Every structure is written in C-alpha cells, then in structure tokens.
mmCIF file of C-alpha atoms and ligand atoms in Angstrom:
data_model
loop_
_atom_site.group_PDB
_atom_site.id
_atom_site.type_symbol
_atom_site.label_atom_id
_atom_site.label_comp_id
_atom_site.label_asym_id
_atom_site.label_seq_id
_atom_site.Cartn_x
_atom_site.Cartn_y
_atom_site.Cartn_z
ATOM 1 C CA UNK I 1 0.000 0.000 0.000
ATOM 2 C CA UNK I 2 2.753 2.414 -0.979
ATOM 3 C CA UNK I 3 0.187 5.042 -2.038
ATOM 4 C CA UNK I 4 -1.103 5.524 1.480
ATOM 5 C CA UNK I 5 0.218 8.057 3.949
ATOM 6 C CA UNK I 6 2.124 6.684 6.907
ATOM 7 C CA UNK I 7 1.191 7.949 10.336
ATOM 8 C CA UNK I 8 4.764 9.122 10.854
ATOM 9 C CA UNK I 9 4.575 11.304 7.722
ATOM 10 C CA UNK I 10 1.824 13.294 9.320
ATOM 11 C CA UNK I 11 3.284 13.442 12.824
ATOM 12 C CA UNK I 12 0.041 11.978 13.987
ATOM 13 C CA UNK I 13 -0.897 9.243 16.336
ATOM 14 C CA UNK I 14 2.493 8.876 17.981
ATOM 15 C CA UNK I 15 0.946 10.318 21.136
ATOM 16 C CA UNK I 16 -2.396 8.631 20.662
ATOM 17 C CA UNK I 17 -3.126 5.889 23.120
ATOM 18 C CA UNK I 18 -6.734 5.452 22.135
ATOM 19 C CA UNK I 19 -7.010 6.244 18.465
ATOM 20 C CA UNK I 20 -10.137 7.980 17.331
ATOM 21 C CA UNK I 21 -10.896 8.100 13.643
ATOM 22 C CA UNK I 22 -13.338 10.752 12.466
ATOM 23 C CA UNK I 23 -15.699 10.239 9.548
ATOM 24 C CA UNK I 24 -14.080 13.223 7.827
ATOM 25 C CA UNK I 25 -10.950 15.160 8.792
ATOM 26 C CA UNK I 26 -10.448 18.372 6.854
ATOM 27 C CA UNK I 27 -7.464 19.573 8.882
ATOM 28 C CA UNK I 28 -4.732 17.515 7.238
ATOM 29 C CA UNK I 29 -3.244 20.361 5.264
ATOM 30 C CA UNK I 30 -0.178 19.887 3.125
ATOM 31 C CA UNK I 31 3.096 21.490 4.140
ATOM 32 C CA UNK I 32 3.006 25.233 3.356
ATOM 33 C CA UNK I 33 -0.733 25.220 2.606
ATOM 34 C CA UNK I 34 -1.753 27.327 5.601
ATOM 35 C CA UNK I 35 1.206 29.654 5.165
ATOM 36 C CA UNK I 36 0.331 30.273 1.514
ATOM 37 C CA UNK I 37 -3.287 30.863 2.515
ATOM 38 C CA UNK I 38 -2.502 33.385 5.229
ATOM 39 C CA UNK I 39 -0.154 35.273 2.904
ATOM 40 C CA UNK I 40 -2.877 35.361 0.263
ATOM 41 C CA UNK I 41 -5.481 36.669 2.704
ATOM 42 C CA UNK I 42 -3.087 39.458 3.703
ATOM 43 C CA UNK I 43 -2.376 40.345 0.069
ATOM 44 C CA UNK I 44 -6.057 40.529 -0.930
ATOM 45 C CA UNK I 45 -6.983 42.386 2.250
ATOM 46 C CA UNK I 46 -4.339 45.074 1.680
ATOM 47 C CA UNK I 47 -5.787 45.646 -1.790
ATOM 48 C CA UNK I 48 -9.385 45.340 -0.522
ATOM 49 C CA UNK I 49 -9.912 42.984 -3.440
ATOM 50 C CA UNK I 50 -12.985 41.071 -2.315
ATOM 51 C CA UNK I 51 -15.437 40.660 -5.207
ATOM 52 C CA UNK I 52 -14.508 39.387 -8.670
ATOM 53 C CA UNK I 53 -11.094 40.204 -10.075
ATOM 54 C CA UNK I 54 -8.020 38.156 -10.813
ATOM 55 C CA UNK I 55 -8.526 35.247 -8.393
ATOM 56 C CA UNK I 56 -12.029 34.498 -9.681
ATOM 57 C CA UNK I 57 -10.981 34.797 -13.331
ATOM 58 C CA UNK I 58 -7.975 32.535 -12.892
ATOM 59 C CA UNK I 59 -10.034 30.026 -10.916
ATOM 60 C CA UNK I 60 -12.713 29.831 -13.631
ATOM 61 C CA UNK I 61 -10.043 29.384 -16.302
ATOM 62 C CA UNK I 62 -8.379 26.596 -14.330
ATOM 63 C CA UNK I 63 -11.734 24.877 -13.780
ATOM 64 C CA UNK I 64 -12.395 25.058 -17.511
ATOM 65 C CA UNK I 65 -9.002 23.495 -18.308
ATOM 66 C CA UNK I 66 -9.494 20.762 -15.740
ATOM 67 C CA UNK I 67 -13.066 19.816 -16.641
ATOM 68 C CA UNK I 68 -12.615 20.237 -20.418
ATOM 69 C CA UNK I 69 -15.748 22.414 -20.482
ATOM 70 C CA UNK I 70 -15.524 25.732 -22.365
ATOM 71 C CA UNK I 71 -17.579 27.940 -20.061
ATOM 72 C CA UNK I 72 -17.424 27.964 -16.269
ATOM 73 C CA UNK I 73 -19.345 30.359 -14.052
ATOM 74 C CA UNK I 74 -18.643 30.345 -10.330
ATOM 75 C CA UNK I 75 -21.372 31.148 -7.828
ATOM 76 C CA UNK I 76 -22.144 31.257 -4.109
ATOM 77 C CA UNK I 77 -22.819 27.551 -3.456
ATOM 78 C CA UNK I 78 -23.782 24.267 -5.084
ATOM 79 C CA UNK I 79 -27.501 24.711 -4.419
ATOM 80 C CA UNK I 80 -27.515 28.064 -6.233
ATOM 81 C CA UNK I 81 -25.576 26.411 -9.061
ATOM 82 C CA UNK I 82 -28.502 24.031 -9.693
ATOM 83 C CA UNK I 83 -31.029 26.861 -9.414
ATOM 84 C CA UNK I 84 -29.022 29.042 -11.799
ATOM 85 C CA UNK I 85 -28.764 26.140 -14.247
ATOM 86 C CA UNK I 86 -32.520 25.519 -14.181
ATOM 87 C CA UNK I 87 -33.357 29.217 -14.468
ATOM 88 C CA UNK I 88 -30.914 29.695 -17.355
ATOM 89 C CA UNK I 89 -32.716 26.897 -19.215
ATOM 90 C CA UNK I 90 -36.007 28.698 -18.706
ATOM 91 C CA UNK I 91 -37.361 26.183 -16.192
ATOM 92 C CA UNK I 92 -39.906 27.874 -13.954
ATOM 93 C CA UNK I 93 -43.417 27.936 -12.538
ATOM 94 C CA UNK I 94 -45.447 24.853 -13.350
ATOM 95 C CA UNK I 95 -42.737 22.980 -15.258
ATOM 96 C CA UNK I 96 -42.162 19.342 -14.379
ATOM 97 C CA UNK I 97 -38.620 18.378 -13.361
ATOM 98 C CA UNK I 98 -37.452 14.819 -12.704
ATOM 99 C CA UNK I 99 -35.210 14.480 -9.636
ATOM 100 C CA UNK I 100 -33.644 11.437 -7.941
ATOM 101 C CA UNK I 101 -35.340 10.103 -4.809
ATOM 102 C CA UNK I 102 -31.934 9.574 -3.180
ATOM 103 C CA UNK I 103 -29.710 12.640 -3.214
ATOM 104 C CA UNK I 104 -28.813 15.590 -1.032
ATOM 105 C CA UNK I 105 -31.919 17.664 -0.309
ATOM 106 C CA UNK I 106 -30.586 20.587 -2.391
ATOM 107 C CA UNK I 107 -31.203 18.729 -5.657
ATOM 108 C CA UNK I 108 -34.925 18.604 -4.852
ATOM 109 C CA UNK I 109 -35.021 22.014 -3.212
ATOM 110 C CA UNK I 110 -33.516 23.702 -6.285
ATOM 111 C CA UNK I 111 -36.376 22.487 -8.493
ATOM 112 C CA UNK I 112 -38.956 23.736 -5.961
ATOM 113 C CA UNK I 113 -37.186 27.079 -5.533
ATOM 114 C CA UNK I 114 -37.418 27.899 -9.242
ATOM 115 C CA UNK I 115 -41.169 27.238 -9.104
ATOM 116 C CA UNK I 116 -41.090 23.865 -10.829
ATOM 117 C CA UNK I 117 -42.871 20.650 -9.818
ATOM 118 C CA UNK I 118 -40.379 17.892 -8.985
ATOM 119 C CA UNK I 119 -41.099 14.233 -9.665
ATOM 120 C CA UNK I 120 -38.929 11.849 -7.659
ATOM 121 C CA UNK I 121 -37.371 8.886 -9.452
ATOM 122 C CA UNK I 122 -36.426 5.691 -7.624
ATOM 123 C CA UNK I 123 -32.775 4.695 -7.262
ATOM 124 C CA UNK I 124 -30.790 1.927 -8.967
ATOM 125 C CA UNK I 125 -29.230 -0.383 -6.372
ATOM 126 C CA UNK I 126 -26.276 -1.365 -8.554
ATOM 127 C CA UNK I 127 -24.647 2.074 -8.859
ATOM 128 C CA UNK I 128 -26.811 4.489 -6.834
ATOM 129 C CA UNK I 129 -27.974 6.462 -9.890
ATOM 130 C CA UNK I 130 -31.584 6.860 -11.039
ATOM 131 C CA UNK I 131 -33.539 3.738 -11.969
ATOM 132 C CA UNK I 132 -33.613 3.825 -15.750
ATOM 133 C CA UNK I 133 -37.065 2.363 -16.291
ATOM 134 C CA UNK I 134 -38.653 4.697 -13.718
ATOM 135 C CA UNK I 135 -36.858 7.618 -15.380
ATOM 136 C CA UNK I 136 -38.151 6.719 -18.856
ATOM 137 C CA UNK I 137 -41.664 6.047 -17.557
ATOM 138 C CA UNK I 138 -41.774 9.445 -15.832
ATOM 139 C CA UNK I 139 -40.432 11.182 -18.948
ATOM 140 C CA UNK I 140 -43.215 9.647 -21.047
ATOM 141 C CA UNK I 141 -45.942 10.295 -18.510
ATOM 142 C CA UNK I 142 -45.106 13.899 -17.548
ATOM 143 C CA UNK I 143 -43.075 15.265 -20.492
ATOM 144 C CA UNK I 144 -40.885 17.213 -18.080
ATOM 145 C CA UNK I 145 -39.057 20.326 -19.190
ATOM 146 C CA UNK I 146 -35.916 19.233 -17.357
ATOM 147 C CA UNK I 147 -34.339 16.477 -15.305
ATOM 148 C CA UNK I 148 -31.715 16.843 -12.602
ATOM 149 C CA UNK I 149 -29.655 13.774 -11.836
ATOM 150 C CA UNK I 150 -27.029 13.641 -9.093
ATOM 151 C CA UNK I 151 -23.720 11.827 -9.456
ATOM 152 C CA UNK I 152 -23.315 10.546 -5.922
ATOM 153 C CA UNK I 153 -20.467 8.866 -4.025
ATOM 154 C CA UNK I 154 -17.658 9.694 -6.468
ATOM 155 C CA UNK I 155 -18.929 8.294 -9.754
ATOM 156 C CA UNK I 156 -22.124 8.350 -11.823
ATOM 157 C CA UNK I 157 -24.713 5.952 -13.175
ATOM 158 C CA UNK I 158 -23.541 3.397 -15.728
ATOM 159 C CA UNK I 159 -26.482 4.628 -17.863
ATOM 160 C CA UNK I 160 -25.168 8.186 -18.169
ATOM 161 C CA UNK I 161 -24.567 8.098 -21.929
ATOM 162 C CA UNK I 162 -28.011 6.628 -22.492
ATOM 163 C CA UNK I 163 -29.701 9.224 -20.261
ATOM 164 C CA UNK I 164 -27.883 12.104 -21.974
ATOM 165 C CA UNK I 165 -28.969 10.897 -25.425
ATOM 166 C CA UNK I 166 -32.493 10.030 -24.280
ATOM 167 C CA UNK I 167 -33.003 13.512 -22.796
ATOM 168 C CA UNK I 168 -31.632 15.215 -25.902
ATOM 169 C CA UNK I 169 -33.922 13.195 -28.164
ATOM 170 C CA UNK I 170 -36.926 13.818 -25.888
ATOM 171 C CA UNK I 171 -36.320 17.594 -25.542
ATOM 172 C CA UNK I 172 -35.672 17.334 -21.823
ATOM 173 C CA UNK I 173 -32.956 19.616 -20.479
ATOM 174 C CA UNK I 174 -30.588 17.477 -18.437
ATOM 175 C CA UNK I 175 -28.830 19.132 -15.501
ATOM 176 C CA UNK I 176 -26.126 17.038 -13.839
ATOM 177 C CA UNK I 177 -25.626 17.774 -10.151
ATOM 178 C CA UNK I 178 -21.907 17.068 -9.912
ATOM 179 C CA UNK I 179 -21.378 18.214 -6.324
ATOM 180 C CA UNK I 180 -19.790 14.883 -5.416
ATOM 181 C CA UNK I 181 -18.021 13.998 -8.661
ATOM 182 C CA UNK I 182 -15.343 16.650 -9.095
ATOM 183 C CA UNK I 183 -12.285 14.916 -10.583
ATOM 184 C CA UNK I 184 -14.179 11.832 -11.794
ATOM 185 C CA UNK I 185 -13.091 10.525 -15.200
ATOM 186 C CA UNK I 186 -15.467 8.824 -17.636
ATOM 187 C CA UNK I 187 -13.652 6.786 -20.295
ATOM 188 C CA UNK I 188 -10.535 8.784 -19.480
ATOM 189 C CA UNK I 189 -12.145 12.225 -19.799
ATOM 190 C CA UNK I 190 -13.691 14.656 -17.361
ATOM 191 C CA UNK I 191 -17.218 13.558 -16.463
ATOM 192 C CA UNK I 192 -18.439 17.138 -16.939
ATOM 193 C CA UNK I 193 -17.066 17.355 -20.496
ATOM 194 C CA UNK I 194 -20.094 16.146 -22.478
ATOM 195 C CA UNK I 195 -22.863 17.337 -20.161
ATOM 196 C CA UNK I 196 -25.328 19.928 -21.447
ATOM 197 C CA UNK I 197 -25.149 21.669 -18.109
ATOM 198 C CA UNK I 198 -23.523 20.477 -14.917
ATOM 199 C CA UNK I 199 -22.873 21.941 -11.511
ATOM 200 C CA UNK I 200 -20.614 21.477 -8.548
ATOM 201 C CA UNK I 201 -20.181 22.574 -4.947
ATOM 202 C CA UNK I 202 -17.077 23.736 -3.109
ATOM 203 C CA UNK I 203 -18.559 23.091 0.333
ATOM 204 C CA UNK I 204 -15.510 22.276 2.503
ATOM 205 C CA UNK I 205 -16.207 18.528 2.712
ATOM 206 C CA UNK I 206 -16.389 18.080 -1.076
ATOM 207 C CA UNK I 207 -13.436 16.832 -3.105
ATOM 208 C CA UNK I 208 -12.446 20.391 -4.028
ATOM 209 C CA UNK I 209 -13.459 22.115 -0.811
ATOM 210 C CA UNK I 210 -13.279 25.822 -0.037
ATOM 211 C CA UNK I 211 -12.934 27.826 3.173
ATOM 212 C CA UNK I 212 -16.689 28.284 3.138
ATOM 213 C CA UNK I 213 -19.442 28.025 0.557
ATOM 214 C CA UNK I 214 -18.961 28.094 -3.204
ATOM 215 C CA UNK I 215 -20.215 26.504 -6.399
ATOM 216 C CA UNK I 216 -19.921 26.493 -10.171
ATOM 217 C CA UNK I 217 -21.922 25.843 -13.330
ATOM 218 C CA UNK I 218 -20.308 24.251 -16.402
ATOM 219 C CA UNK I 219 -21.601 24.418 -19.973
ATOM 220 C CA UNK I 220 -20.182 24.114 -23.460
ATOM 221 C CA UNK I 221 -22.981 26.385 -24.666
ATOM 222 C CA UNK I 222 -21.831 29.972 -24.361
ATOM 223 C CA UNK I 223 -25.338 31.469 -24.400
ATOM 224 C CA UNK I 224 -26.424 29.304 -21.444
ATOM 225 C CA UNK I 225 -23.299 30.191 -19.479
ATOM 226 C CA UNK I 226 -23.847 33.902 -20.139
ATOM 227 C CA UNK I 227 -27.412 33.641 -18.851
ATOM 228 C CA UNK I 228 -26.142 31.844 -15.724
ATOM 229 C CA UNK I 229 -23.668 34.671 -15.134
ATOM 230 C CA UNK I 230 -26.322 37.348 -15.593
ATOM 231 C CA UNK I 231 -28.782 35.622 -13.241
ATOM 232 C CA UNK I 232 -26.169 35.194 -10.533
ATOM 233 C CA UNK I 233 -25.329 38.881 -10.763
ATOM 234 C CA UNK I 234 -28.829 40.352 -10.283
ATOM 235 C CA UNK I 235 -29.881 39.734 -13.887
ATOM 236 C CA UNK I 236 -27.563 42.595 -14.834
ATOM 237 C CA UNK I 237 -27.119 43.554 -18.460
ATOM 238 C CA UNK I 238 -25.136 46.696 -17.533
ATOM 239 C CA UNK I 239 -24.051 48.105 -14.147
ATOM 240 C CA UNK I 240 -27.499 49.548 -13.405
ATOM 241 C CA UNK I 241 -29.451 47.798 -16.151
ATOM 242 C CA UNK I 242 -31.387 44.618 -15.422
ATOM 243 C CA UNK I 243 -32.509 42.260 -18.166
ATOM 244 C CA UNK I 244 -34.090 39.776 -15.796
ATOM 245 C CA UNK I 245 -34.761 39.119 -12.119
ATOM 246 C CA UNK I 246 -31.788 37.232 -10.762
ATOM 247 C CA UNK I 247 -30.158 37.315 -7.349
ATOM 248 C CA UNK I 248 -26.713 37.731 -5.851
ATOM 249 C CA UNK I 249 -24.771 34.505 -6.145
ATOM 250 C CA UNK I 250 -21.123 35.344 -6.668
ATOM 251 C CA UNK I 251 -18.037 33.536 -5.445
ATOM 252 C CA UNK I 252 -15.927 35.840 -3.211
ATOM 253 C CA UNK I 253 -12.368 36.632 -4.329
ATOM 254 C CA UNK I 254 -11.019 35.302 -1.028
ATOM 255 C CA UNK I 255 -12.887 32.054 -1.548
ATOM 256 C CA UNK I 256 -11.547 31.793 -5.110
ATOM 257 C CA UNK I 257 -8.030 32.429 -3.808
ATOM 258 C CA UNK I 258 -8.343 29.581 -1.295
ATOM 259 C CA UNK I 259 -9.647 27.284 -4.029
ATOM 260 C CA UNK I 260 -6.777 28.306 -6.330
ATOM 261 C CA UNK I 261 -4.325 27.133 -3.674
ATOM 262 C CA UNK I 262 -6.354 23.940 -3.049
ATOM 263 C CA UNK I 263 -6.281 23.187 -6.801
ATOM 264 C CA UNK I 264 -2.475 22.963 -6.632
ATOM 265 C CA UNK I 265 -2.861 19.992 -4.278
ATOM 266 C CA UNK I 266 -5.902 18.402 -5.873
ATOM 267 C CA UNK I 267 -4.057 15.583 -7.688
ATOM 268 C CA UNK I 268 -2.439 14.472 -4.408
ATOM 269 C CA UNK I 269 -5.729 14.684 -2.534
ATOM 270 C CA UNK I 270 -7.634 12.691 -5.131
ATOM 271 C CA UNK I 271 -4.959 10.041 -5.423
ATOM 272 C CA UNK I 272 -4.893 9.675 -1.639
ATOM 273 C CA UNK I 273 -8.698 9.352 -1.574
ATOM 274 C CA UNK I 274 -8.617 6.795 -4.388
ATOM 275 C CA UNK I 275 -6.027 4.711 -2.567
ATOM 276 C CA UNK I 276 -8.168 4.693 0.565
ATOM 277 C CA UNK I 277 -11.260 3.760 -1.457
ATOM 278 C CA UNK I 278 -9.319 0.906 -3.081
ATOM 279 C CA UNK I 279 -8.063 -0.276 0.300
ATOM 280 C CA UNK I 280 -11.658 -0.549 1.538
ATOM 281 C CA UNK I 281 -12.815 -2.249 -1.662
ATOM 282 C CA UNK I 282 -10.151 -4.931 -1.512
ATOM 283 C CA UNK I 283 -10.221 -5.619 2.203
ATOM 284 C CA UNK I 284 -14.004 -5.451 2.666
ATOM 285 C CA UNK I 285 -14.626 -7.816 -0.223
ATOM 286 C CA UNK I 286 -12.148 -10.225 1.348
ATOM 287 C CA UNK I 287 -14.282 -10.359 4.495
ATOM 288 C CA UNK I 288 -17.497 -10.638 2.466
ATOM 289 C CA UNK I 289 -18.946 -7.189 3.117
ATOM 290 C CA UNK I 290 -21.147 -5.880 0.285
ATOM 291 C CA UNK I 291 -20.336 -2.527 -1.294
ATOM 292 C CA UNK I 292 -21.614 -0.327 -4.099
ATOM 293 C CA UNK I 293 -18.753 0.304 -6.510
ATOM 294 C CA UNK I 294 -18.121 2.645 -9.409
ATOM 295 C CA UNK I 295 -19.140 1.211 -12.795
ATOM 296 C CA UNK I 296 -16.007 0.017 -14.580
ATOM 297 C CA UNK I 297 -15.573 2.842 -17.109
ATOM 298 C CA UNK I 298 -15.354 5.466 -14.364
ATOM 299 C CA UNK I 299 -12.255 6.443 -12.499
ATOM 300 C CA UNK I 300 -13.743 7.498 -9.177
ATOM 301 C CA UNK I 301 -12.566 10.462 -7.120
ATOM 302 C CA UNK I 302 -12.650 8.621 -3.785
ATOM 303 C CA UNK I 303 -15.365 10.908 -2.417
ATOM 304 C CA UNK I 304 -16.778 8.210 -0.188
ATOM 305 C CA UNK I 305 -17.019 4.562 0.711
ATOM 306 C CA UNK I 306 -20.373 2.856 0.240
ATOM 307 C CA UNK I 307 -20.894 -0.240 2.358
ATOM 308 C CA UNK I 308 -24.211 -2.105 2.391
ATOM 309 C CA UNK I 309 -25.657 -4.083 5.308
ATOM 310 C CA UNK I 310 -28.976 -5.612 4.323
ATOM 311 C CA UNK I 311 -29.267 -7.358 7.691
ATOM 312 C CA UNK I 312 -30.444 -4.588 10.043
ATOM 313 C CA UNK I 313 -29.351 -6.321 13.257
ATOM 314 C CA UNK I 314 -25.885 -6.661 11.809
ATOM 315 C CA UNK I 315 -25.926 -3.029 10.734
ATOM 316 C CA UNK I 316 -26.845 -1.865 14.251
ATOM 317 C CA UNK I 317 -24.093 -4.061 15.656
ATOM 318 C CA UNK I 318 -21.496 -2.637 13.262
ATOM 319 C CA UNK I 319 -22.604 0.929 14.025
ATOM 320 C CA UNK I 320 -22.364 0.304 17.748
ATOM 321 C CA UNK I 321 -18.995 -1.410 17.369
ATOM 322 C CA UNK I 322 -17.636 1.551 15.405
ATOM 323 C CA UNK I 323 -18.985 4.016 17.976
ATOM 324 C CA UNK I 324 -17.431 2.037 20.828
ATOM 325 C CA UNK I 325 -14.059 2.340 19.103
ATOM 326 C CA UNK I 326 -14.475 6.048 18.393
ATOM 327 C CA UNK I 327 -14.664 5.467 14.673
ATOM 328 C CA UNK I 328 -16.919 7.858 12.789
ATOM 329 C CA UNK I 329 -19.241 6.755 10.006
ATOM 330 C CA UNK I 330 -21.851 8.281 7.727
ATOM 331 C CA UNK I 331 -25.236 7.450 6.339
ATOM 332 C CA UNK I 332 -25.447 9.135 2.934
ATOM 333 C CA UNK I 333 -28.461 9.375 2.915
ATOM 334 C CA UNK I 334 -30.630 8.106 5.798
ATOM 335 C CA UNK I 335 -34.001 8.775 4.135
ATOM 336 C CA UNK I 336 -35.486 9.111 0.681
ATOM 337 C CA UNK I 337 -36.530 12.573 -0.510
ATOM 338 C CA UNK I 338 -40.163 11.447 -0.802
ATOM 339 C CA UNK I 339 -40.163 10.512 2.921
ATOM 340 C CA UNK I 340 -39.028 13.933 4.180
ATOM 341 C CA UNK I 341 -41.507 15.785 6.409
ATOM 342 C CA UNK I 342 -41.221 18.990 4.330
ATOM 343 C CA UNK I 343 -42.925 17.293 1.432
ATOM 344 C CA UNK I 344 -46.697 17.636 1.483
ATOM 345 C CA UNK I 345 -47.757 16.362 -1.869
ATOM 346 C CA UNK I 346 -45.233 14.489 -3.879
ATOM 347 C CA UNK I 347 -45.172 13.101 -7.361
ATOM 348 C CA UNK I 348 -43.196 9.907 -6.960
ATOM 349 C CA UNK I 349 -42.735 7.399 -9.741
ATOM 350 C CA UNK I 350 -42.995 4.452 -7.359
ATOM 351 C CA UNK I 351 -40.526 1.787 -6.349
ATOM 352 C CA UNK I 352 -38.981 1.080 -2.937
ATOM 353 C CA UNK I 353 -35.293 0.789 -3.865
ATOM 354 C CA UNK I 354 -34.675 4.243 -2.398
ATOM 355 C CA UNK I 355 -35.906 3.165 1.041
ATOM 356 C CA UNK I 356 -33.905 -0.040 0.763
ATOM 357 C CA UNK I 357 -30.701 1.833 -0.052
ATOM 358 C CA UNK I 358 -31.216 4.439 2.683
ATOM 359 C CA UNK I 359 -31.819 1.754 5.305
ATOM 360 C CA UNK I 360 -28.820 -0.380 4.395
ATOM 361 C CA UNK I 361 -26.101 2.143 3.567
ATOM 362 C CA UNK I 362 -23.145 2.858 5.824
ATOM 363 C CA UNK I 363 -20.169 5.016 4.852
ATOM 364 C CA UNK I 364 -16.814 4.356 6.493
ATOM 365 C CA UNK I 365 -14.316 7.189 7.154
ATOM 366 C CA UNK I 366 -12.679 8.515 3.999
ATOM 367 C CA UNK I 367 -10.668 11.719 3.503
ATOM 368 C CA UNK I 368 -7.314 12.711 2.027
ATOM 369 C CA UNK I 369 -4.189 11.474 3.806
ATOM 370 C CA UNK I 370 -5.859 8.774 5.882
ATOM 371 C CA UNK I 371 -3.082 6.554 7.142
ATOM 372 C CA UNK I 372 -2.705 2.852 6.595
ATOM 373 C CA UNK I 373 -3.043 2.302 10.372
ATOM 374 C CA UNK I 374 -6.337 4.168 10.377
ATOM 375 C CA UNK I 375 -7.706 2.235 7.412
ATOM 376 C CA UNK I 376 -6.593 -1.062 8.888
ATOM 377 C CA UNK I 377 -8.155 -0.185 12.253
ATOM 378 C CA UNK I 378 -11.492 0.563 10.584
ATOM 379 C CA UNK I 379 -11.462 -2.635 8.521
ATOM 380 C CA UNK I 380 -10.302 -4.800 11.453
ATOM 381 C CA UNK I 381 -13.111 -3.365 13.550
ATOM 382 C CA UNK I 382 -15.712 -4.154 10.885
ATOM 383 C CA UNK I 383 -14.173 -7.619 10.407
ATOM 384 C CA UNK I 384 -14.505 -8.351 14.132
ATOM 385 C CA UNK I 385 -18.231 -7.567 13.973
ATOM 386 C CA UNK I 386 -19.405 -9.389 10.855
HETATM 387 C C1 LIG J 1 -23.238 19.272 -1.406
HETATM 388 C C2 LIG J 1 -24.278 18.949 -2.384
HETATM 389 C C3 LIG J 1 -25.129 19.931 -2.918
HETATM 390 C C4 LIG J 1 -25.234 21.345 -2.404
HETATM 391 O O1 LIG J 1 -24.084 22.076 -2.358
HETATM 392 P P1 LIG J 1 -23.967 23.341 -1.383
HETATM 393 O O2 LIG J 1 -22.712 23.975 -1.878
HETATM 394 O O3 LIG J 1 -23.869 22.840 0.004
HETATM 395 O O4 LIG J 1 -25.153 24.206 -1.606
HETATM 396 C C5 LIG J 1 -26.021 19.548 -3.902
HETATM 397 N N1 LIG J 1 -26.100 18.305 -4.335
HETATM 398 C C6 LIG J 1 -25.320 17.326 -3.847
HETATM 399 C C7 LIG J 1 -25.456 15.942 -4.395
HETATM 400 C C8 LIG J 1 -24.390 17.609 -2.844
HETATM 401 O O5 LIG J 1 -23.632 16.629 -2.353
#
C-alpha cells in the first residue's frame, strides 16, 4: 500500500493511546498550505480585493481546463448552481422536473425554488444512480421540461450516456448535479465534459473544498453560461441595467483564492482518496462485506465509501462497534426525498429501492491522507463484527 500516507509522515498518532478516527478530517493540510493561505489573505486584504477580479478569473479558467468544459461560471454555493442552471434553461413555474429520490436535499429544493414541480425517481441499487425504467416512464408520462440527476459517491450511473442521449432526443434539459463527482473521469475524460449543463459545490467537505461556501456551473454552450452569469449577478445587463430578475450569487475573491491554492494539491488529494477507497474495496470484499462500486468505465474520485448491510441487526451491531471504538461513520443518505416531512404532496414514480438503499447504507471514514493504520483499524473493527 505504498500510495497511502504513513502515520509518521503526518506526525500523527504517535501520542495517541486510544485512536479515534473521524468520519471526515479536513485539517490535514499539506506542508506550506496554511502559510500560503494566510499570505494570500493578507495580500487581498491590503488591496481590498474582495469581489470578482483576478482570483475568480484565474479560478474559472483553471476549472475550464481541468473539466474540459468551455464555459465555467462560479457562484455562491452548489444549491444556487442548480437553481441558476434551471433558471438559465427557462425552467420555472409549473414545469415538471425529474429528480432522484436519493440525493442531497438541495437537488430537490432547487427544483422547488425555481417554481417547478419535482417528480422523484427511484434509485438503482447497482450504482446508486436513477432507476432507468422509472426515469423513462416518468419522462413519457409527464413530459418534463428538465431532469436533474445527481452523481453521488464519487462516480455516476452506468447509464449516463443513455440518459444524456435520451433527454436530448426527448427535448428534456438534463442538468447534472456534480457536487460529489469533481475529478471523476469517464472513459478517461472529465465527467463534466459532455454534459449539457452540470454543476458542482465547493462546500468544505467536497473533493475540491473551499474555506466556506462556493459553487460552479459548467456548460459548453456559451449562451447558457452567459445567462447563468447574468442571473447570478442580479440579472444585470449593464451596471445599473437589469434584463431579468436574478439574485446575488457570486463567489468571493477570497474564496476563489483559497480554491486556487487547493487546486495545486488536488491531484495528491484525489490520489490519496482513491487509494483509501481501493483499500476498503479490496479488504471489505475479502471479508465478504457488500459494497456499491463505481461502474467500470469510471475512475472514481474517492469521495466516499459505500458499504451495504442488508441485515439490520448486523448493521446496528457494526454501528455500535464503530462508535465504541471512536470510529466515525456516515449514512449518505438516511431517508429518501419522498419521505421527508417537508414534502406535502409528492409526485413519486414508485418503487422502494430508495428506502432499501437508505436503510442499508453505511459510509466508512474517507478523507485525504488517511493513514494505513487508520484504514486497517477501521477494517479490522468491521471484520470483528461481521
Ligand atoms: C453538497 C451537495 C449539494 C449542495 O451544495 P452546497 O454547496 O452545500 O449548496 C447539492 N447536491 C449534492 C449531491 C451535494 O452533495
């Protein structure tokens, strides 16, 4: 496991008698990272350069190079990114929008916030994407104006090419919520490259995390990207001229500066995450623990581990065993969208896979620079419980 960090490299654990392993640890900065950041904050503060400017421009250019998408517009967060995408496509009051029944709440919320009527689509238990037959059925029944799908866990559905073509042929605008798939490769190319419109989030716990909130919209269509930029800047067509009703959703210069520094270390962070993900995959399959894995033509970004316990007593026992050992874990996500209390009337295309996934999923700790000792401790603990 030469790709994994050693505890000694990080000056960690040598003093730790009882090791505790968090679900996520965002404090493992590379050498010089915090120094570079504090120098940058001082530089921008002296110039009072806080909105727009060089850092934002450079960051958007670097995102475009990295994702192989021509136009990138940064914004305030990943939820706004989805709303801006839908608004730029003209999706609004009364329009139907297909959304996955298992995703972060923001995917659903964005459709509601633009005035549209979301229809939840059941999940596919093989890769965690939308169930293809439910998706097609809903498209035929409702003729939605748009669909938002979310690429969860560090990859996307194996049916992505099919869904992209199907939506194009059916005149459905497809928005890809890529908050969890930054850095994922599909057949050796950026997953965002061939999307009509995709979005991401720079929430600190994401693969490219900021020092606060941030997001971006990606499109190869210049006119769509320009509309996104206008909407996220008050619908401005000139400094005091407004072509439409937008809102304020800009990425701060200081945030862009932090992300520009983080981008320098992104390859190391992703390769460390991937190594940890691989470690789990190999060792958990050896002890017979079921997992959801990336379809083979994806290179995942190591965003998270997805372990499945269909036996609920066993799941409780594993959760308790992890807690007893001070090992964090996640449950991404514990409930389907259609089961949330905020939803009064829901259009759901049926199926119970979403509930099944939410009840059986358990995510083991995964973050950049996890050590081999930490990974082994987690796996040994699980092994002692199954
Ligand atoms: C994080 C996340 C979002 C929302 O991003 P914010 O920047 O927190 O608004 C949306 N969708 C998915 C799938 C996410 O994981």
